[in-house]
Amino acid sequence: MSKVAPSPEQMQLIKTMAAGVKPERAPLLKTPSDYGMAYEDVFFSALDGVPLEAWFIPAEGSDKLIIVNHPMTMNRYGFPGHLEPWSQFNDVTVDFNIVYKALHDASYNVLSYDLRNHGRSGSAHGGVSAVGLNEWRDVIGALNYVKSNVKLSGMKIGLLNHCAGGNAAMIAMNKHPEYFTEIKAFVCPQPASMDIGMKMIMTEAGLGDFMEELDFEQIKLGGYANKEMSPHPYAPHVKVPTLIIQVKEDSWSQTDKDVQVTFDNLNSLESEHKKLHWIEGTSKRFDGYNFCGEQPELMLQWFDKYMT
């Protein structure tokens, strides 16, 4: 623990910060039908049996499938940043249906699912979000569902996994590489190392000297130390052609010490099979989650390159 003990007031703030590992579920406010897309409600189990809820959006005549998951605090719809209490966390609204529309119009089938403890998927680990350390089992569950589904099993597959979902995919690639030998492409907006982001947030709150206390409170809730929740140790074994997208001046991250390191660690890929795109002109992290919907060209170019 820190040499100087936090005051009772500081300790209460630390516990409030730690409680963020059990995020309040955001509602699903829109569906693909709001954008003129037919879809099916489907469900399947994660590798460890947790029930997961999903949408399947078919693209007639296409043999290409993009499997999508989402960041912590969100769900397959996105994030209601215009509503309380979520606006207190971040006031940017995210609607992933816009991304699905871009993929659908480009003749991609889409399977998008809620991670455990998010949306309408099942609960596990006391509601703790582990930023990939538990959620990798959901990634494998989605792949098992596709493999076992007569309509989907022969399709070319790409992954669109944001933030914690991207971390989860990288961890899954390490634990079960046999599942990813046929994955054609991976688009990963804003993979995140929690020790870097939380250090910045804690410092802004005047609590930067108490990271050990924060870790301990998270562990008490059933979670992990922040340093464990990082894609850095898993990125070297990613063998899928990978596009990483990141807000360069992200106020919640030191991108040169986080995303750049993740990208550099993708050393199992030849340089032409990986790309890092910086989003300029904003410091809002959540603007990065809207990027693939508002400017889908880069995402589509990457999938088209490796999936045609």
mmCIF file with all atom_site columns, C-alpha atoms in Angstrom, residues 169-302:
data_model
loop_
_atom_site.group_PDB
_atom_site.id
_atom_site.type_symbol
_atom_site.label_atom_id
_atom_site.label_alt_id
_atom_site.label_comp_id
_atom_site.label_asym_id
_atom_site.label_entity_id
_atom_site.label_seq_id
_atom_site.pdbx_PDB_ins_code
_atom_site.Cartn_x
_atom_site.Cartn_y
_atom_site.Cartn_z
_atom_site.occupancy
_atom_site.B_iso_or_equiv
_atom_site.pdbx_formal_charge
_atom_site.auth_seq_id
_atom_site.auth_comp_id
_atom_site.auth_asym_id
_atom_site.auth_atom_id
_atom_site.pdbx_PDB_model_num
ATOM 1   C CA . ALA A 1 169 ? -10.325 -11.011 -28.549 1.00 0.00 ? 169 ALA A CA 1
ATOM 2   C CA . MET A 1 170 ? -6.553  -10.709 -28.102 1.00 0.00 ? 170 MET A CA 1
ATOM 3   C CA . ILE A 1 171 ? -6.678  -12.787 -24.926 1.00 0.00 ? 171 ILE A CA 1
ATOM 4   C CA . ALA A 1 172 ? -8.844  -15.393 -26.684 1.00 0.00 ? 172 ALA A CA 1
ATOM 5   C CA . MET A 1 173 ? -6.316  -15.550 -29.516 1.00 0.00 ? 173 MET A CA 1
ATOM 6   C CA . ASN A 1 174 ? -3.653  -16.421 -26.938 1.00 0.00 ? 174 ASN A CA 1
ATOM 7   C CA . LYS A 1 175 ? -5.660  -18.982 -25.015 1.00 0.00 ? 175 LYS A CA 1
ATOM 8   C CA . HIS A 1 176 ? -7.242  -20.734 -28.004 1.00 0.00 ? 176 HIS A CA 1
ATOM 9   C CA . PRO A 1 177 ? -5.319  -19.854 -31.188 1.00 0.00 ? 177 PRO A CA 1
ATOM 10  C CA . GLU A 1 178 ? -6.944  -22.775 -32.998 1.00 0.00 ? 178 GLU A CA 1
ATOM 11  C CA . TYR A 1 179 ? -10.188 -20.787 -33.191 1.00 0.00 ? 179 TYR A CA 1
ATOM 12  C CA . PHE A 1 180 ? -8.572  -17.976 -35.154 1.00 0.00 ? 180 PHE A CA 1
ATOM 13  C CA . THR A 1 181 ? -6.728  -19.745 -37.953 1.00 0.00 ? 181 THR A CA 1
ATOM 14  C CA . GLU A 1 182 ? -9.604  -18.971 -40.354 1.00 0.00 ? 182 GLU A CA 1
ATOM 15  C CA . ILE A 1 183 ? -10.361 -15.424 -39.129 1.00 0.00 ? 183 ILE A CA 1
ATOM 16  C CA . LYS A 1 184 ? -9.630  -13.126 -42.056 1.00 0.00 ? 184 LYS A CA 1
ATOM 17  C CA . ALA A 1 185 ? -9.397  -9.683  -40.448 1.00 0.00 ? 185 ALA A CA 1
ATOM 18  C CA . PHE A 1 186 ? -9.609  -7.868  -37.126 1.00 0.00 ? 186 PHE A CA 1
ATOM 19  C CA . VAL A 1 187 ? -10.638 -4.223  -36.622 1.00 0.00 ? 187 VAL A CA 1
ATOM 20  C CA . CYS A 1 188 ? -9.979  -3.096  -33.059 1.00 0.00 ? 188 CYS A CA 1
ATOM 21  C CA . PRO A 1 189 ? -10.935 0.462   -32.082 1.00 0.00 ? 189 PRO A CA 1
ATOM 22  C CA . GLN A 1 190 ? -9.260  1.666   -28.906 1.00 0.00 ? 190 GLN A CA 1
ATOM 23  C CA . PRO A 1 191 ? -7.859  -1.331  -27.013 1.00 0.00 ? 191 PRO A CA 1
ATOM 24  C CA . ALA A 1 192 ? -7.166  -0.152  -23.479 1.00 0.00 ? 192 ALA A CA 1
ATOM 25  C CA . SER A 1 193 ? -4.782  -0.682  -20.578 1.00 0.00 ? 193 SER A CA 1
ATOM 26  C CA . MET A 1 194 ? -6.642  0.090   -17.374 1.00 0.00 ? 194 MET A CA 1
ATOM 27  C CA . ASP A 1 195 ? -3.556  0.939   -15.336 1.00 0.00 ? 195 ASP A CA 1
ATOM 28  C CA . ILE A 1 196 ? -2.773  3.829   -17.682 1.00 0.00 ? 196 ILE A CA 1
ATOM 29  C CA . GLY A 1 197 ? -6.324  5.157   -17.959 1.00 0.00 ? 197 GLY A CA 1
ATOM 30  C CA . MET A 1 198 ? -7.146  4.779   -14.283 1.00 0.00 ? 198 MET A CA 1
ATOM 31  C CA . LYS A 1 199 ? -3.883  6.415   -13.250 1.00 0.00 ? 199 LYS A CA 1
ATOM 32  C CA . MET A 1 200 ? -4.872  9.498   -15.263 1.00 0.00 ? 200 MET A CA 1
ATOM 33  C CA . ILE A 1 201 ? -8.399  9.539   -13.841 1.00 0.00 ? 201 ILE A CA 1
ATOM 34  C CA . MET A 1 202 ? -7.142  9.025   -10.292 1.00 0.00 ? 202 MET A CA 1
ATOM 35  C CA . THR A 1 203 ? -4.525  11.748  -10.689 1.00 0.00 ? 203 THR A CA 1
ATOM 36  C CA . GLU A 1 204 ? -7.148  14.202  -11.927 1.00 0.00 ? 204 GLU A CA 1
ATOM 37  C CA . ALA A 1 205 ? -9.172  13.404  -8.786  1.00 0.00 ? 205 ALA A CA 1
ATOM 38  C CA . GLY A 1 206 ? -6.125  13.998  -6.558  1.00 0.00 ? 206 GLY A CA 1
ATOM 39  C CA . LEU A 1 207 ? -5.744  10.276  -5.855  1.00 0.00 ? 207 LEU A CA 1
ATOM 40  C CA . GLY A 1 208 ? -2.825  9.401   -8.112  1.00 0.00 ? 208 GLY A CA 1
ATOM 41  C CA . ASP A 1 209 ? -0.697  8.167   -5.198  1.00 0.00 ? 209 ASP A CA 1
ATOM 42  C CA . PHE A 1 210 ? -3.256  5.514   -4.240  1.00 0.00 ? 210 PHE A CA 1
ATOM 43  C CA . MET A 1 211 ? -3.274  3.073   -7.150  1.00 0.00 ? 211 MET A CA 1
ATOM 44  C CA . GLU A 1 212 ? -2.463  0.163   -4.828  1.00 0.00 ? 212 GLU A CA 1
ATOM 45  C CA . GLU A 1 213 ? -5.481  1.007   -2.703  1.00 0.00 ? 213 GLU A CA 1
ATOM 46  C CA . LEU A 1 214 ? -7.626  1.147   -5.828  1.00 0.00 ? 214 LEU A CA 1
ATOM 47  C CA . ASP A 1 215 ? -6.333  -2.256  -6.960  1.00 0.00 ? 215 ASP A CA 1
ATOM 48  C CA . PHE A 1 216 ? -7.075  -3.750  -3.555  1.00 0.00 ? 216 PHE A CA 1
ATOM 49  C CA . GLU A 1 217 ? -10.634 -2.409  -3.524  1.00 0.00 ? 217 GLU A CA 1
ATOM 50  C CA . GLN A 1 218 ? -11.236 -3.812  -7.021  1.00 0.00 ? 218 GLN A CA 1
ATOM 51  C CA . ILE A 1 219 ? -9.883  -7.200  -5.985  1.00 0.00 ? 219 ILE A CA 1
ATOM 52  C CA . LYS A 1 220 ? -12.151 -7.161  -2.929  1.00 0.00 ? 220 LYS A CA 1
ATOM 53  C CA . LEU A 1 221 ? -15.105 -6.747  -5.296  1.00 0.00 ? 221 LEU A CA 1
ATOM 54  C CA . GLY A 1 222 ? -14.000 -9.802  -7.270  1.00 0.00 ? 222 GLY A CA 1
ATOM 55  C CA . GLY A 1 223 ? -12.057 -7.920  -9.939  1.00 0.00 ? 223 GLY A CA 1
ATOM 56  C CA . TYR A 1 224 ? -8.412  -7.559  -10.904 1.00 0.00 ? 224 TYR A CA 1
ATOM 57  C CA . ALA A 1 225 ? -5.547  -5.157  -10.366 1.00 0.00 ? 225 ALA A CA 1
ATOM 58  C CA . ASN A 1 226 ? -5.500  -2.522  -13.103 1.00 0.00 ? 226 ASN A CA 1
ATOM 59  C CA . LYS A 1 227 ? -2.120  -3.572  -14.474 1.00 0.00 ? 227 LYS A CA 1
ATOM 60  C CA . GLU A 1 228 ? -3.509  -7.036  -15.250 1.00 0.00 ? 228 GLU A CA 1
ATOM 61  C CA . MET A 1 229 ? -6.200  -5.549  -17.500 1.00 0.00 ? 229 MET A CA 1
ATOM 62  C CA . SER A 1 230 ? -4.043  -4.701  -20.512 1.00 0.00 ? 230 SER A CA 1
ATOM 63  C CA . PRO A 1 231 ? -3.650  -6.119  -24.019 1.00 0.00 ? 231 PRO A CA 1
ATOM 64  C CA . HIS A 1 232 ? 0.117   -5.540  -24.014 1.00 0.00 ? 232 HIS A CA 1
ATOM 65  C CA . PRO A 1 233 ? 1.149   -9.090  -23.008 1.00 0.00 ? 233 PRO A CA 1
ATOM 66  C CA . TYR A 1 234 ? -1.305  -10.671 -25.466 1.00 0.00 ? 234 TYR A CA 1
ATOM 67  C CA . ALA A 1 235 ? -0.695  -8.580  -28.588 1.00 0.00 ? 235 ALA A CA 1
ATOM 68  C CA . PRO A 1 236 ? 2.565   -10.355 -29.593 1.00 0.00 ? 236 PRO A CA 1
ATOM 69  C CA . HIS A 1 237 ? 0.625   -13.518 -30.391 1.00 0.00 ? 237 HIS A CA 1
ATOM 70  C CA . VAL A 1 238 ? -2.078  -11.902 -32.554 1.00 0.00 ? 238 VAL A CA 1
ATOM 71  C CA . LYS A 1 239 ? -1.725  -13.400 -36.034 1.00 0.00 ? 239 LYS A CA 1
ATOM 72  C CA . VAL A 1 240 ? -4.831  -11.908 -37.660 1.00 0.00 ? 240 VAL A CA 1
ATOM 73  C CA . PRO A 1 241 ? -4.424  -8.891  -39.993 1.00 0.00 ? 241 PRO A CA 1
ATOM 74  C CA . THR A 1 242 ? -5.246  -6.095  -37.554 1.00 0.00 ? 242 THR A CA 1
ATOM 75  C CA . LEU A 1 243 ? -6.393  -2.482  -37.889 1.00 0.00 ? 243 LEU A CA 1
ATOM 76  C CA . ILE A 1 244 ? -6.253  -0.462  -34.657 1.00 0.00 ? 244 ILE A CA 1
ATOM 77  C CA . ILE A 1 245 ? -8.117  2.870   -34.491 1.00 0.00 ? 245 ILE A CA 1
ATOM 78  C CA . GLN A 1 246 ? -7.534  5.364   -31.671 1.00 0.00 ? 246 GLN A CA 1
ATOM 79  C CA . VAL A 1 247 ? -8.251  8.964   -30.662 1.00 0.00 ? 247 VAL A CA 1
ATOM 80  C CA . LYS A 1 248 ? -4.693  10.322  -30.596 1.00 0.00 ? 248 LYS A CA 1
ATOM 81  C CA . GLU A 1 249 ? -5.240  12.965  -27.901 1.00 0.00 ? 249 GLU A CA 1
ATOM 82  C CA . ASP A 1 250 ? -7.537  10.743  -25.815 1.00 0.00 ? 250 ASP A CA 1
ATOM 83  C CA . SER A 1 251 ? -7.961  12.476  -22.459 1.00 0.00 ? 251 SER A CA 1
ATOM 84  C CA . TRP A 1 252 ? -8.432  9.091   -20.766 1.00 0.00 ? 252 TRP A CA 1
ATOM 85  C CA . SER A 1 253 ? -5.201  7.560   -22.036 1.00 0.00 ? 253 SER A CA 1
ATOM 86  C CA . GLN A 1 254 ? -1.537  8.161   -22.728 1.00 0.00 ? 254 GLN A CA 1
ATOM 87  C CA . THR A 1 255 ? -1.763  6.736   -26.215 1.00 0.00 ? 255 THR A CA 1
ATOM 88  C CA . ASP A 1 256 ? 1.994   6.666   -26.819 1.00 0.00 ? 256 ASP A CA 1
ATOM 89  C CA . LYS A 1 257 ? 2.382   4.410   -23.772 1.00 0.00 ? 257 LYS A CA 1
ATOM 90  C CA . ASP A 1 258 ? -0.722  2.341   -24.412 1.00 0.00 ? 258 ASP A CA 1
ATOM 91  C CA . VAL A 1 259 ? -2.168  1.893   -27.905 1.00 0.00 ? 259 VAL A CA 1
ATOM 92  C CA . GLN A 1 260 ? 1.145   2.522   -29.635 1.00 0.00 ? 260 GLN A CA 1
ATOM 93  C CA . VAL A 1 261 ? 2.684   -0.193  -27.449 1.00 0.00 ? 261 VAL A CA 1
ATOM 94  C CA . THR A 1 262 ? -0.162  -2.588  -28.241 1.00 0.00 ? 262 THR A CA 1
ATOM 95  C CA . PHE A 1 263 ? 0.332   -1.921  -31.954 1.00 0.00 ? 263 PHE A CA 1
ATOM 96  C CA . ASP A 1 264 ? 4.103   -2.298  -31.775 1.00 0.00 ? 264 ASP A CA 1
ATOM 97  C CA . ASN A 1 265 ? 3.665   -5.576  -29.890 1.00 0.00 ? 265 ASN A CA 1
ATOM 98  C CA . LEU A 1 266 ? 1.765   -7.058  -32.843 1.00 0.00 ? 266 LEU A CA 1
ATOM 99  C CA . ASN A 1 267 ? 5.174   -8.307  -33.900 1.00 0.00 ? 267 ASN A CA 1
ATOM 100 C CA . SER A 1 268 ? 3.880   -11.624 -35.215 1.00 0.00 ? 268 SER A CA 1
ATOM 101 C CA . LEU A 1 269 ? 2.379   -9.726  -38.176 1.00 0.00 ? 269 LEU A CA 1
ATOM 102 C CA . GLU A 1 270 ? 4.283   -8.446  -41.163 1.00 0.00 ? 270 GLU A CA 1
ATOM 103 C CA . SER A 1 271 ? 4.105   -4.665  -41.298 1.00 0.00 ? 271 SER A CA 1
ATOM 104 C CA . GLU A 1 272 ? 1.742   -4.559  -44.283 1.00 0.00 ? 272 GLU A CA 1
ATOM 105 C CA . HIS A 1 273 ? -0.801  -6.663  -42.383 1.00 0.00 ? 273 HIS A CA 1
ATOM 106 C CA . LYS A 1 274 ? -1.216  -4.244  -39.498 1.00 0.00 ? 274 LYS A CA 1
ATOM 107 C CA . LYS A 1 275 ? -2.193  -0.595  -39.409 1.00 0.00 ? 275 LYS A CA 1
ATOM 108 C CA . LEU A 1 276 ? -2.665  2.066   -36.718 1.00 0.00 ? 276 LEU A CA 1
ATOM 109 C CA . HIS A 1 277 ? -4.992  4.945   -37.569 1.00 0.00 ? 277 HIS A CA 1
ATOM 110 C CA . TRP A 1 278 ? -4.986  8.014   -35.334 1.00 0.00 ? 278 TRP A CA 1
ATOM 111 C CA . ILE A 1 279 ? -8.221  10.032  -35.012 1.00 0.00 ? 279 ILE A CA 1
ATOM 112 C CA . GLU A 1 280 ? -7.310  13.726  -34.887 1.00 0.00 ? 280 GLU A CA 1
ATOM 113 C CA . GLY A 1 281 ? -9.241  16.805  -33.794 1.00 0.00 ? 281 GLY A CA 1
ATOM 114 C CA . THR A 1 282 ? -10.822 15.525  -30.581 1.00 0.00 ? 282 THR A CA 1
ATOM 115 C CA . SER A 1 283 ? -9.746  14.477  -27.102 1.00 0.00 ? 283 SER A CA 1
ATOM 116 C CA . LYS A 1 284 ? -13.013 12.646  -26.353 1.00 0.00 ? 284 LYS A CA 1
ATOM 117 C CA . ARG A 1 285 ? -12.471 8.901   -26.138 1.00 0.00 ? 285 ARG A CA 1
ATOM 118 C CA . PHE A 1 286 ? -16.094 8.144   -26.965 1.00 0.00 ? 286 PHE A CA 1
ATOM 119 C CA . ASP A 1 287 ? -15.755 9.960   -30.298 1.00 0.00 ? 287 ASP A CA 1
ATOM 120 C CA . GLY A 1 288 ? -13.533 7.042   -31.251 1.00 0.00 ? 288 GLY A CA 1
ATOM 121 C CA . TYR A 1 289 ? -16.389 4.613   -30.704 1.00 0.00 ? 289 TYR A CA 1
ATOM 122 C CA . ASN A 1 290 ? -18.487 6.556   -33.238 1.00 0.00 ? 290 ASN A CA 1
ATOM 123 C CA . PHE A 1 291 ? -15.713 6.665   -35.834 1.00 0.00 ? 291 PHE A CA 1
ATOM 124 C CA . CYS A 1 292 ? -16.551 3.460   -37.730 1.00 0.00 ? 292 CYS A CA 1
ATOM 125 C CA . GLY A 1 293 ? -20.165 4.581   -38.073 1.00 0.00 ? 293 GLY A CA 1
ATOM 126 C CA . GLU A 1 294 ? -19.455 8.167   -39.068 1.00 0.00 ? 294 GLU A CA 1
ATOM 127 C CA . GLN A 1 295 ? -16.461 7.346   -41.282 1.00 0.00 ? 295 GLN A CA 1
ATOM 128 C CA . PRO A 1 296 ? -16.795 3.658   -42.231 1.00 0.00 ? 296 PRO A CA 1
ATOM 129 C CA . GLU A 1 297 ? -14.492 3.774   -45.249 1.00 0.00 ? 297 GLU A CA 1
ATOM 130 C CA . LEU A 1 298 ? -11.323 2.725   -43.411 1.00 0.00 ? 298 LEU A CA 1
ATOM 131 C CA . MET A 1 299 ? -13.054 -0.202  -41.667 1.00 0.00 ? 299 MET A CA 1
ATOM 132 C CA . LEU A 1 300 ? -14.653 -1.362  -44.912 1.00 0.00 ? 300 LEU A CA 1
ATOM 133 C CA . GLN A 1 301 ? -11.382 -1.072  -46.829 1.00 0.00 ? 301 GLN A CA 1
ATOM 134 C CA . TRP A 1 302 ? -9.685  -3.295  -44.265 1.00 0.00 ? 302 TRP A CA 1
#
